PDB file of C-alpha atoms in Angstrom:
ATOM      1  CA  UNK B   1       0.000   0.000   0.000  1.00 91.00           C
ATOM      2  CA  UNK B   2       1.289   3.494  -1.102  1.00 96.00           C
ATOM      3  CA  UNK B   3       1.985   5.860   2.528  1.00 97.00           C
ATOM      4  CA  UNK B   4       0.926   9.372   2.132  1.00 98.00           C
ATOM      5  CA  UNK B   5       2.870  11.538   4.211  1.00 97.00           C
ATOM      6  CA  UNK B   6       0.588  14.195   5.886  1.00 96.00           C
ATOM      7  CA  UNK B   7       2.364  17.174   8.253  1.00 93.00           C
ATOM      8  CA  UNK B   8      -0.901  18.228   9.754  1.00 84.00           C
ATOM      9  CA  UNK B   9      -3.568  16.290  12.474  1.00 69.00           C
ATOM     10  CA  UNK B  10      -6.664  18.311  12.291  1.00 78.00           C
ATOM     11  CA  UNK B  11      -9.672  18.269  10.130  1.00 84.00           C
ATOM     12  CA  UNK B  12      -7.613  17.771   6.312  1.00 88.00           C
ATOM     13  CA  UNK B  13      -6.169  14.487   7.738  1.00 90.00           C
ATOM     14  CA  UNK B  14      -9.137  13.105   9.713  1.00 90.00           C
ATOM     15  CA  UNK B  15     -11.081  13.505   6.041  1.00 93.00           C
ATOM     16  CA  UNK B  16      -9.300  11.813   4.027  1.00 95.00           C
ATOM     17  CA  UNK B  17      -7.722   8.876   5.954  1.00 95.00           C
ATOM     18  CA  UNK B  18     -10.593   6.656   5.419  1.00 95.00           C
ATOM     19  CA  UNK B  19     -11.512   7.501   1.856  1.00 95.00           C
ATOM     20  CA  UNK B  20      -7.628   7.106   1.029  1.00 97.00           C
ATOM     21  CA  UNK B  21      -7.247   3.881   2.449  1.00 97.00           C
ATOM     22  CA  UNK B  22     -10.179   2.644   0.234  1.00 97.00           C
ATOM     23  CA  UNK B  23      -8.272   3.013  -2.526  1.00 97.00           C
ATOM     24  CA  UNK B  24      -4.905   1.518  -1.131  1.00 97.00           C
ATOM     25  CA  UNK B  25      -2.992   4.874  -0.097  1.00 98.00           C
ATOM     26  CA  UNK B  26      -2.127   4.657   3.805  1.00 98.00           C
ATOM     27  CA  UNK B  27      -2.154   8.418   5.708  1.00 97.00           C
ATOM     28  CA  UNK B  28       0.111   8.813   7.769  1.00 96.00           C
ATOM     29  CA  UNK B  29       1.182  11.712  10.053  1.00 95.00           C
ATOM     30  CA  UNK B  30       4.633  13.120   9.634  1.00 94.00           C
ATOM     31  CA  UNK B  31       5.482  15.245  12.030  1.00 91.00           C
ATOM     32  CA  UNK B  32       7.170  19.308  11.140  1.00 91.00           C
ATOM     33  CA  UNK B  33       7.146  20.979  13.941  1.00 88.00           C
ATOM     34  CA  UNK B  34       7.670  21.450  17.704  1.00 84.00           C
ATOM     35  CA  UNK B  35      10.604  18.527  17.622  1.00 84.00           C
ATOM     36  CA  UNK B  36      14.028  18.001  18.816  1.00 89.00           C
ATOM     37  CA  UNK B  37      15.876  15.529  16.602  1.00 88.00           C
ATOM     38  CA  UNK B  38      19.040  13.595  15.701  1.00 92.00           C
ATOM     39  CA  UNK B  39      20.146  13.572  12.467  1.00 91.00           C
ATOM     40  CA  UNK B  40      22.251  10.652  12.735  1.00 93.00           C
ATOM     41  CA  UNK B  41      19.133   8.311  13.224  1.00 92.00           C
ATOM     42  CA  UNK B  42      17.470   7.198  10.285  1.00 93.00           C
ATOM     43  CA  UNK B  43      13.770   7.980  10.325  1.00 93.00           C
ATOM     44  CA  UNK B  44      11.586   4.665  11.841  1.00 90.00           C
ATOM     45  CA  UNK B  45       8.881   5.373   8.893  1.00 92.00           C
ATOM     46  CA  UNK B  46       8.863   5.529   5.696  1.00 94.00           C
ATOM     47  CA  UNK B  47       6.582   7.295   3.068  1.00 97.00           C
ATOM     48  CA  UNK B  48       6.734   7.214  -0.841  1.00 97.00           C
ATOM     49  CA  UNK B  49       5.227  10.689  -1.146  1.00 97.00           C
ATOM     50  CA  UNK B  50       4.286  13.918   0.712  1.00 97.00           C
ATOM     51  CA  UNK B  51       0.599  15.701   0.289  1.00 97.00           C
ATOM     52  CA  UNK B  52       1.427  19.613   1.231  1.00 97.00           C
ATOM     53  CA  UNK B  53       4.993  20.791   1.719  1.00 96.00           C
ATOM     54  CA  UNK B  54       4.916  21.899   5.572  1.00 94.00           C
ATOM     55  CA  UNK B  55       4.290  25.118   6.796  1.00 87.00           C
ATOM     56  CA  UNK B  56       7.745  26.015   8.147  1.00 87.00           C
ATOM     57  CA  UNK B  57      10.324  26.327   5.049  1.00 89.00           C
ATOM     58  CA  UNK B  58      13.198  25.175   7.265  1.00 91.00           C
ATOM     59  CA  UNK B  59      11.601  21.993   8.963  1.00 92.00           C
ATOM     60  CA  UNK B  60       9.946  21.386   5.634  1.00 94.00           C
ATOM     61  CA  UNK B  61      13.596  21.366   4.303  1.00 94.00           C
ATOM     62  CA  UNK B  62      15.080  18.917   7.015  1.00 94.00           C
ATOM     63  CA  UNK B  63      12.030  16.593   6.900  1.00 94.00           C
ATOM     64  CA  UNK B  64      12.196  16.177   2.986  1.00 94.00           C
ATOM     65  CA  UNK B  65      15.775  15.460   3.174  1.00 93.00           C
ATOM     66  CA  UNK B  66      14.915  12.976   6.165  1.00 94.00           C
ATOM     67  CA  UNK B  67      12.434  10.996   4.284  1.00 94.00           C
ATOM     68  CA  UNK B  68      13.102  11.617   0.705  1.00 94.00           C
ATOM     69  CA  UNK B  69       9.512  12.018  -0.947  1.00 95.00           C
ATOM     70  CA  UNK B  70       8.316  14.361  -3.127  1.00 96.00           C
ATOM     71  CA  UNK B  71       5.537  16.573  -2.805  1.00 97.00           C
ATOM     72  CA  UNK B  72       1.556  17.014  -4.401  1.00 98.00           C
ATOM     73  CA  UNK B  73       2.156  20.287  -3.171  1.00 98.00           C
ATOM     74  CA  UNK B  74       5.766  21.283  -3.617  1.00 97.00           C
ATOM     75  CA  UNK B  75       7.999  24.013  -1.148  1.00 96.00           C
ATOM     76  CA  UNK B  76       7.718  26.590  -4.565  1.00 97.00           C
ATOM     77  CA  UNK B  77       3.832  25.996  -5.061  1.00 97.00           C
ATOM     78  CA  UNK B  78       3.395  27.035  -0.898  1.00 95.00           C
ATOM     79  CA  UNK B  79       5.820  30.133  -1.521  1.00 94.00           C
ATOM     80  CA  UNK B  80       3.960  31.228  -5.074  1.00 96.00           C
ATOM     81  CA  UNK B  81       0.446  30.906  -2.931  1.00 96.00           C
ATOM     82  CA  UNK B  82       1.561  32.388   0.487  1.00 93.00           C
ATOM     83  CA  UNK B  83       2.477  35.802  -1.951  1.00 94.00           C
ATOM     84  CA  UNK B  84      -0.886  37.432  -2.284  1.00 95.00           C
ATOM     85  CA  UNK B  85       0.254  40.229  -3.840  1.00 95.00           C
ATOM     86  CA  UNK B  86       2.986  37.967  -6.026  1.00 96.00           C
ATOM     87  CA  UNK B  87      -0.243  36.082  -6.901  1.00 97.00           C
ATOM     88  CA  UNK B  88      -2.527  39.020  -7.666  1.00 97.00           C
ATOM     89  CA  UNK B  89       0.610  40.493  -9.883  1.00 98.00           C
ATOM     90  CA  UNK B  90       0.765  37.691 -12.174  1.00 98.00           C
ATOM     91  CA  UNK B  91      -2.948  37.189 -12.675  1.00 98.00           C
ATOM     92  CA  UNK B  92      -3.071  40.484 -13.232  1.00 98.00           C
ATOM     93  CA  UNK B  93      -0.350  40.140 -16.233  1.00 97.00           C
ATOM     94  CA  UNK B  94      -2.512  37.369 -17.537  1.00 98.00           C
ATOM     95  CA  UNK B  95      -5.543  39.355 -17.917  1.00 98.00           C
ATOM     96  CA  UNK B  96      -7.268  37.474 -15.070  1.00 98.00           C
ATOM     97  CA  UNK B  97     -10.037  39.620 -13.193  1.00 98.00           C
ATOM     98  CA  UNK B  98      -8.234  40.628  -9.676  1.00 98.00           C
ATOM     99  CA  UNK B  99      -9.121  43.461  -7.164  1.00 97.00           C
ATOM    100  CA  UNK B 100      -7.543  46.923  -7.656  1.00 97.00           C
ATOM    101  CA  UNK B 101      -4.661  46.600  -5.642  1.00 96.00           C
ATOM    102  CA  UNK B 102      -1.765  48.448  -4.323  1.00 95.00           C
ATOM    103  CA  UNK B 103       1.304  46.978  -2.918  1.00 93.00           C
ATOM    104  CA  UNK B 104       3.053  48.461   0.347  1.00 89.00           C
ATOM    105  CA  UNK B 105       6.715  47.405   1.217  1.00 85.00           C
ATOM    106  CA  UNK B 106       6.543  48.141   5.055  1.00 76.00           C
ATOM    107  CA  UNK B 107       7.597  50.766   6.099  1.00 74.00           C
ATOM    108  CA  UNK B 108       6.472  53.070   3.135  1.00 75.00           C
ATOM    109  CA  UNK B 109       6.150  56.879   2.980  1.00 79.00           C
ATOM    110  CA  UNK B 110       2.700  57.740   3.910  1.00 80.00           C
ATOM    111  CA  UNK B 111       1.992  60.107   1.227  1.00 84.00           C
ATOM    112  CA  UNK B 112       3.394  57.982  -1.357  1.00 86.00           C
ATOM    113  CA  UNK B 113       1.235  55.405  -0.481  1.00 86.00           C
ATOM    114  CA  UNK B 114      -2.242  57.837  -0.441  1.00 87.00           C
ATOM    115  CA  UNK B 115      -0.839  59.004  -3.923  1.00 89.00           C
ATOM    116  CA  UNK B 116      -0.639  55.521  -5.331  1.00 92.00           C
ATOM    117  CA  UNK B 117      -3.486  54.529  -3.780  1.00 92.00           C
ATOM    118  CA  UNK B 118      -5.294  57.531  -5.459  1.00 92.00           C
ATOM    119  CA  UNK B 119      -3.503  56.538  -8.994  1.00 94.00           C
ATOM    120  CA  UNK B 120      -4.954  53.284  -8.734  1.00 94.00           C
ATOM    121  CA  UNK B 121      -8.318  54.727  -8.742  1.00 94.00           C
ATOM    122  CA  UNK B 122      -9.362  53.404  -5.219  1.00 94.00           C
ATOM    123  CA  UNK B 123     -12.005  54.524  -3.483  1.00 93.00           C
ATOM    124  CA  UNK B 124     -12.636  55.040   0.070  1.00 92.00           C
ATOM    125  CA  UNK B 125     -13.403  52.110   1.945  1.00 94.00           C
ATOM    126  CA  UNK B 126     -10.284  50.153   1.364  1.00 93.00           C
ATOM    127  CA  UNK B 127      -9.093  46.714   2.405  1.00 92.00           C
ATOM    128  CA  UNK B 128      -5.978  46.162   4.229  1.00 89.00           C
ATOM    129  CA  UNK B 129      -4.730  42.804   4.521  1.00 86.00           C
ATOM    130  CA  UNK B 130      -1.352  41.831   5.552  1.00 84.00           C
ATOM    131  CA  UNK B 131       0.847  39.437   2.560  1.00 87.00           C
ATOM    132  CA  UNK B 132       1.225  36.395   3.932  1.00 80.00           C
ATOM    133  CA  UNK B 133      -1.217  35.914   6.843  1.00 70.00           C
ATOM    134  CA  UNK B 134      -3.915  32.983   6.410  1.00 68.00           C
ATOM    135  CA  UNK B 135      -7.541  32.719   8.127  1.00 63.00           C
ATOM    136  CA  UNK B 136      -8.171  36.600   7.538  1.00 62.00           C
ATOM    137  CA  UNK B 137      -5.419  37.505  10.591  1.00 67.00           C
ATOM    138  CA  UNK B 138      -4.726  41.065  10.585  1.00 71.00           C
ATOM    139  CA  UNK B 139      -7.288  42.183   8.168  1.00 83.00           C
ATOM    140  CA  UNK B 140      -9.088  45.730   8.351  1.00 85.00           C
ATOM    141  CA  UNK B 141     -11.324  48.304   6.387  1.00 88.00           C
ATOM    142  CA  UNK B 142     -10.300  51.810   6.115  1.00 90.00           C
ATOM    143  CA  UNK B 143     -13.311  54.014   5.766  1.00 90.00           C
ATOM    144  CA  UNK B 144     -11.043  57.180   4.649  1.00 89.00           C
ATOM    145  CA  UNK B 145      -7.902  58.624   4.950  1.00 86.00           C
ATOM    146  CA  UNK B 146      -7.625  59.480   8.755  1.00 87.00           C
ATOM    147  CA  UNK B 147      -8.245  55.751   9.687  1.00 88.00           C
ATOM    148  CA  UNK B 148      -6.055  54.543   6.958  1.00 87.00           C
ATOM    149  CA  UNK B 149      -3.080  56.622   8.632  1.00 85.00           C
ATOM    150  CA  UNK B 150      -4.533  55.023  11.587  1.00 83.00           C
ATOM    151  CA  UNK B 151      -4.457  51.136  10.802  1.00 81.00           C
ATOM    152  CA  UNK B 152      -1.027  52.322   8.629  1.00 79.00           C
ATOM    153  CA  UNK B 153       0.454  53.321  12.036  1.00 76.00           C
ATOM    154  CA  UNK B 154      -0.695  50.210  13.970  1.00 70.00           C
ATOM    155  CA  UNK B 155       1.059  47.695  11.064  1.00 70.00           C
ATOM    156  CA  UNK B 156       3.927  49.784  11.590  1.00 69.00           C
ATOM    157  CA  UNK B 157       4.171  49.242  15.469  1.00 63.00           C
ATOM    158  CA  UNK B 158       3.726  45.547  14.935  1.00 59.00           C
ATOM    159  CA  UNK B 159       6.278  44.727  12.418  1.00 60.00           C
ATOM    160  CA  UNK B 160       8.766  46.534  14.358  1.00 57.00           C
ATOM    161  CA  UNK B 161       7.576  44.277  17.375  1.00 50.00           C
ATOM    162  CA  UNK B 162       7.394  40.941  15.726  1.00 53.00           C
ATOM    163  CA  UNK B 163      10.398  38.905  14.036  1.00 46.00           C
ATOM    164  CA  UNK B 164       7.847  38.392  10.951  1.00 53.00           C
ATOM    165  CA  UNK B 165       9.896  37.688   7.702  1.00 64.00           C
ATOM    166  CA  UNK B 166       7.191  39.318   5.182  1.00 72.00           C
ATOM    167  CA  UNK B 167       6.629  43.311   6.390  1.00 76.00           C
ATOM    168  CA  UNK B 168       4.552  43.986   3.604  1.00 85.00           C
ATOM    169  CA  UNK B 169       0.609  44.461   3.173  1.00 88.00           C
ATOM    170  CA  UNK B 170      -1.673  45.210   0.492  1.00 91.00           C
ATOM    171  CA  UNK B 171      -4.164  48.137   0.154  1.00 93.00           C
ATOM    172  CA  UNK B 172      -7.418  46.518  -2.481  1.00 95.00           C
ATOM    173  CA  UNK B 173     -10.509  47.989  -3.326  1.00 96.00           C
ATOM    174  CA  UNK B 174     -13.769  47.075  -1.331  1.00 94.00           C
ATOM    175  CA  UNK B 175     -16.470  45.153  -2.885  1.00 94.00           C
ATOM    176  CA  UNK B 176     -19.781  45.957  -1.283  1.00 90.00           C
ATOM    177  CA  UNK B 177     -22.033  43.110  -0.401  1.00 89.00           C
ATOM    178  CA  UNK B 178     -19.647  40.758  -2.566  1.00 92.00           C
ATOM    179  CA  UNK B 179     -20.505  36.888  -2.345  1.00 94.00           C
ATOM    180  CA  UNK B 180     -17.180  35.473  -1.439  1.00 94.00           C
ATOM    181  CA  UNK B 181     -16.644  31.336  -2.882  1.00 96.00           C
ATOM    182  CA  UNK B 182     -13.899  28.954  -1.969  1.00 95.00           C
ATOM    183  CA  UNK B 183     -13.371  26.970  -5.273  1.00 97.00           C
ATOM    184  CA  UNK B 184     -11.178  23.641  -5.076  1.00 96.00           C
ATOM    185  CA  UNK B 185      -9.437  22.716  -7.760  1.00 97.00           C
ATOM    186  CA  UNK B 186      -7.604  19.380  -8.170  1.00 97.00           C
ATOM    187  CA  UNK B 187      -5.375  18.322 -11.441  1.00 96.00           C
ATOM    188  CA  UNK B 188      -6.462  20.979 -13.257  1.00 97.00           C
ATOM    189  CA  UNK B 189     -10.506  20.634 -12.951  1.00 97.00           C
ATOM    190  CA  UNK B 190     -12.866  22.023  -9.973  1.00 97.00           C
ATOM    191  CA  UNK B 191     -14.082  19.095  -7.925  1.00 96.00           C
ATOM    192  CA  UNK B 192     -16.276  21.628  -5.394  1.00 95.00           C
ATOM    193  CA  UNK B 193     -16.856  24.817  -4.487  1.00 95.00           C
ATOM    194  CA  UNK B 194     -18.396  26.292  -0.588  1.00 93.00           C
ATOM    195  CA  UNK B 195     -20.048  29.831  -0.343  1.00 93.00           C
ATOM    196  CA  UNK B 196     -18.820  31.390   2.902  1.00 90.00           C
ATOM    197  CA  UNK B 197     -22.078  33.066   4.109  1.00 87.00           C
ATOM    198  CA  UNK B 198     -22.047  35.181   7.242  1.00 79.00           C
ATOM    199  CA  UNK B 199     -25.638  35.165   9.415  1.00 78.00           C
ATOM    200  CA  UNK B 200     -28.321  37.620   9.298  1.00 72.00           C
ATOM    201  CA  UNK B 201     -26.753  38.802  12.731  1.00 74.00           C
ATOM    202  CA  UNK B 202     -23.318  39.185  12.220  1.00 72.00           C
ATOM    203  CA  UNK B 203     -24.453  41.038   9.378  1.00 70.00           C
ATOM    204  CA  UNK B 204     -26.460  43.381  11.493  1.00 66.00           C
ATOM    205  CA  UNK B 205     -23.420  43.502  13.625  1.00 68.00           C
ATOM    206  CA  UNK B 206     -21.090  44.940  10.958  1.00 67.00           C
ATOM    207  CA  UNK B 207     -19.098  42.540  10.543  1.00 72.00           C
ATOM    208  CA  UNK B 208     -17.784  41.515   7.044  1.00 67.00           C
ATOM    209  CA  UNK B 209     -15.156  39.060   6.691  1.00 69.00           C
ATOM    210  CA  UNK B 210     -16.294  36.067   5.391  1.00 69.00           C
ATOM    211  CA  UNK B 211     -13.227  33.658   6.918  1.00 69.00           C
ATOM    212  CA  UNK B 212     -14.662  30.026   8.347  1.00 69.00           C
ATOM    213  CA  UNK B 213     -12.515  30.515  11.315  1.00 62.00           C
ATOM    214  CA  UNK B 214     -14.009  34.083  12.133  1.00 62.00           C
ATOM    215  CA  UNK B 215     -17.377  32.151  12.320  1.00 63.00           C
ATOM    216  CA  UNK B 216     -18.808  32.519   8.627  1.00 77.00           C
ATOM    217  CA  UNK B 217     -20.476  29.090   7.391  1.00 84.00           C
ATOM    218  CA  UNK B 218     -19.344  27.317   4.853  1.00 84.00           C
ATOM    219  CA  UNK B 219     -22.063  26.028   2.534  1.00 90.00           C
ATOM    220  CA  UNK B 220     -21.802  23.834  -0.759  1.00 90.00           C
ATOM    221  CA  UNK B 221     -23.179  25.260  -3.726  1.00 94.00           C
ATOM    222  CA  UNK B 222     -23.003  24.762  -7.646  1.00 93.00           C
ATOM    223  CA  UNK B 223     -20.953  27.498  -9.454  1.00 94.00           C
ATOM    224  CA  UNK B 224     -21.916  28.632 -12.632  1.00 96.00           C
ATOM    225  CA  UNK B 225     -19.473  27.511 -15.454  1.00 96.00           C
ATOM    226  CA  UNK B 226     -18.211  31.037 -15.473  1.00 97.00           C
ATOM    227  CA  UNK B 227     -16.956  30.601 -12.092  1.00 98.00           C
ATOM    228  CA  UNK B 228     -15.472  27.514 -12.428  1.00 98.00           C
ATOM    229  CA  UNK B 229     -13.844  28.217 -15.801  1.00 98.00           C
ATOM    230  CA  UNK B 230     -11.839  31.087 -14.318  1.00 98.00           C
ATOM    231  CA  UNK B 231     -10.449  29.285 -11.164  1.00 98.00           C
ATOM    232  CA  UNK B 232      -9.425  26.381 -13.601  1.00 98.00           C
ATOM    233  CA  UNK B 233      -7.626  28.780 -15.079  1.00 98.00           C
ATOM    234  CA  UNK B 234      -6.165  30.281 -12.033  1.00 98.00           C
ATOM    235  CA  UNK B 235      -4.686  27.205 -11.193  1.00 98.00           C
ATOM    236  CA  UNK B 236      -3.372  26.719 -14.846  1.00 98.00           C
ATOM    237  CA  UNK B 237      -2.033  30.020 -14.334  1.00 98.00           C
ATOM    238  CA  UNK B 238       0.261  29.489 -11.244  1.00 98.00           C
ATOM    239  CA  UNK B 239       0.587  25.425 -12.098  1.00 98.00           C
ATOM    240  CA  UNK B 240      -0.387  24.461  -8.602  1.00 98.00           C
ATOM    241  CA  UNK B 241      -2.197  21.116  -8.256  1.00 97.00           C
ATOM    242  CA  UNK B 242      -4.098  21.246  -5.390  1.00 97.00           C
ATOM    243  CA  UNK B 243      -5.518  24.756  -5.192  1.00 98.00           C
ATOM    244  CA  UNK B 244      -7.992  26.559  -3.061  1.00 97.00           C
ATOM    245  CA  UNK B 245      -9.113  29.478  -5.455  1.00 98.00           C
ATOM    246  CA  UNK B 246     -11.440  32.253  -3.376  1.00 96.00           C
ATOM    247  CA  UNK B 247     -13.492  34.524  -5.745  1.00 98.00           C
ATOM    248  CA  UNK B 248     -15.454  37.480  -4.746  1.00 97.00           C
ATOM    249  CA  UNK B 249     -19.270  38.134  -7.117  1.00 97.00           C
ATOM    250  CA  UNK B 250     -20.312  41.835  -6.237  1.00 95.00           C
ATOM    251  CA  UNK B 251     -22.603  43.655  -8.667  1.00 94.00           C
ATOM    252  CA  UNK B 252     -21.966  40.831 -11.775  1.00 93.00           C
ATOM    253  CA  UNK B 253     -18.145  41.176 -11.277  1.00 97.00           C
ATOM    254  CA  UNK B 254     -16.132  38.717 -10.544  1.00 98.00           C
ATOM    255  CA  UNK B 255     -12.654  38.720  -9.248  1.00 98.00           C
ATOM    256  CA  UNK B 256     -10.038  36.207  -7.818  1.00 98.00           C
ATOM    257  CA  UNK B 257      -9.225  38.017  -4.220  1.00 96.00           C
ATOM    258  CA  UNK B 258      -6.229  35.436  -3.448  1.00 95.00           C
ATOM    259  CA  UNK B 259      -5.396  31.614  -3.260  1.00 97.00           C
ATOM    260  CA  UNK B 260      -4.372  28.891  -1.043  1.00 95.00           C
ATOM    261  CA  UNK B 261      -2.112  25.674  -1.078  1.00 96.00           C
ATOM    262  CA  UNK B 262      -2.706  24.676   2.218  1.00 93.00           C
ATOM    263  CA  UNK B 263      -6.532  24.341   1.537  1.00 92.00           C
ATOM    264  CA  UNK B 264      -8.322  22.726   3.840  1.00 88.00           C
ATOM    265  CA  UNK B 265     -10.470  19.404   2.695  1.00 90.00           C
ATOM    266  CA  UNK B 266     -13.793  20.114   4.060  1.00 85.00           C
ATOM    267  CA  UNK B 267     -16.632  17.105   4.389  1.00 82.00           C
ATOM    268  CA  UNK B 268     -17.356  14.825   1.258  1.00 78.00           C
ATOM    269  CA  UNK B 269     -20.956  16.391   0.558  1.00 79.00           C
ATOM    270  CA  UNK B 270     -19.229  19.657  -0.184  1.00 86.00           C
ATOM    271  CA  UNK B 271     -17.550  18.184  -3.480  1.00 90.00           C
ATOM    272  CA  UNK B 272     -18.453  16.612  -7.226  1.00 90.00           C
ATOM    273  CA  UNK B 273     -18.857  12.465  -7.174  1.00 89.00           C
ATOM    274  CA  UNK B 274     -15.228  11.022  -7.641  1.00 92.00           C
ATOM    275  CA  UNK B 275     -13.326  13.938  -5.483  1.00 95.00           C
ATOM    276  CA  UNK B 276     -11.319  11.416  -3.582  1.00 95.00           C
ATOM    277  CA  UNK B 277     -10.275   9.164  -7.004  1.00 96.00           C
ATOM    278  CA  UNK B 278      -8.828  12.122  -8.569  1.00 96.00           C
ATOM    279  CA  UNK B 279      -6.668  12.977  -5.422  1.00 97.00           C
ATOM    280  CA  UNK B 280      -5.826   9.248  -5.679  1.00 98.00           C
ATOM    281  CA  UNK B 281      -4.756   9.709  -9.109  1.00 97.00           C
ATOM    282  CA  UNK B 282      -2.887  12.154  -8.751  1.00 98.00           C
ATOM    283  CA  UNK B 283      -1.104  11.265  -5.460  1.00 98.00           C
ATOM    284  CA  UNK B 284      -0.338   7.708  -7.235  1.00 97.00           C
ATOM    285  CA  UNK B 285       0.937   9.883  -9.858  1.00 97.00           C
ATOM    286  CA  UNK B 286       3.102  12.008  -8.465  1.00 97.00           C
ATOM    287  CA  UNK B 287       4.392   9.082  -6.003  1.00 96.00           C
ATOM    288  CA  UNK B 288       5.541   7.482  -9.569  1.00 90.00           C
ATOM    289  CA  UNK B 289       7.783  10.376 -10.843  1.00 82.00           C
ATOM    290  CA  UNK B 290      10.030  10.442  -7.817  1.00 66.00           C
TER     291      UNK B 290
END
């Protein structure tokens, strides 16, 4: 039986043990993180292939090396991802629909900033969201230039405070009352999509981020093909095989707000019949290469 290395315990591994193992690959957790280890022992398990590259670059690095697999998910694909703005750059370039967006290398003059903001043609509110963070951390709405300053200020203080590798942030354009859908997309082809819905309440609350771990629901629907054509083509686009692709519907406009690597494999009613042969396939495949 083919042994699927997996560097996380939580929900992704849970999901797809079982459904894995009916179709002879074994999970198995590999552990990257929070370890003290000697390098002159030979690992006691073995694995012929890795599903996501782990989170830390470094560990990722020595546990690779360790166990000698190769990757669904390789180091590069978790690096091109983790770069929102990298990623909204070279969509862009490709003539793929993306938020107006304006890139800030932290610390940045504040009135260079409003003046590129305003050459961009952005509009008060804005969205500031931090370049690397995942699960919506750190992001806030500016509602005009005094609380832009503001939240400008506050990014400054913590980047001096934390030993955080990426300093930079983008500035993007709000979409009012925007749908926001998590597409999967596996070898090329979408195999499900959720719609991350917040309640009537937290509506009436004012809140608007639509993140499953700030308490919006995630609910299966089934996209239009215009919708699924253009995150197939996102993940042409960056060559990633496993690809969470979030895309943002606000007044018939549709745009690709960022993507993910790492995504998360939700419950099996939430994708198209045959979800778990095609990551099958394509973990056999890949296991084959090496």
């Amino acid at each position: 039986m083919l042994r699927l290395a997996v560097t996380t315990s939580s929900e992704t591994f849970e999901r797809m043990r079982d459904p894995l193992a009916e179709r002879g690959i074994e999970v198995g957790h590999l552990r990257a993180k929070r370890f003290a280890l000697d390098l002159s022992t030979p690992p006691t398990e073995s694995f012929d292939v890795g599903f996501v590259y782990p989170t830390r670059e470094m560990e990722g690095g020595v546990v690779t090396a360790r166990h000698d697999i190769p990757w669904v998910n390789t180091r590069e694909d978790i690096l091109t991802s983790r770069n929102k703005a990298g990623v909204i750059a070279a969509l862009k370039q490709s003539d793929i629909p993306v938020p107006k967006s304006v890139y800030v290398s932290n610390p940045a003059d504040e009135s260079e900033l409003v003046e590129t903001i305003e050459a961009a043609g952005l509009d008060f509110p804005v969205v500031l969201k931090p370049n690397s963070t995942t699960r919506g951390a750190g992001i806030a709405k500016a509602h005009d230039p005094d609380s832009l300053s503001g939240l400008v200020d506050h990014l400054n203080l913590v980047h001096d405070y934390r030993a955080t590798g990426d300093k930079s942030y983008l500035v993007q354009e709000w979409l009012p009352n925007a749908s926001d859908y998590r597409v999967m997309v596996l070898d090329g082809q979408v195999v499900g999509a959720v719609e991350r819905r917040l309640s009537d309440s937290a509506r009436a609350d004012g809140r608007w981020k639509h993140n499953v771990h700030r308490g919006a629901e995630a609910v299966g629907v089934d996209l239009p093909k215009r919708h699924r054509a253009l995150a197939e083509v996102v993940a042409a686009e960056l060559d990633i095989r496993y690809l969470g692709v979030d895309l943002l519907e606000s007044d018939g406009r549709v745009v690709v707000s960022e993507t993910n690597a790492r995504p998360t494999i939700d419950d099996g009613a939430k994708y198209d019949d045959g979800f778990f042969d095609r990551l099958a396939a394509l973990i056999e495949r890949v296991a084959k290469k090496s």
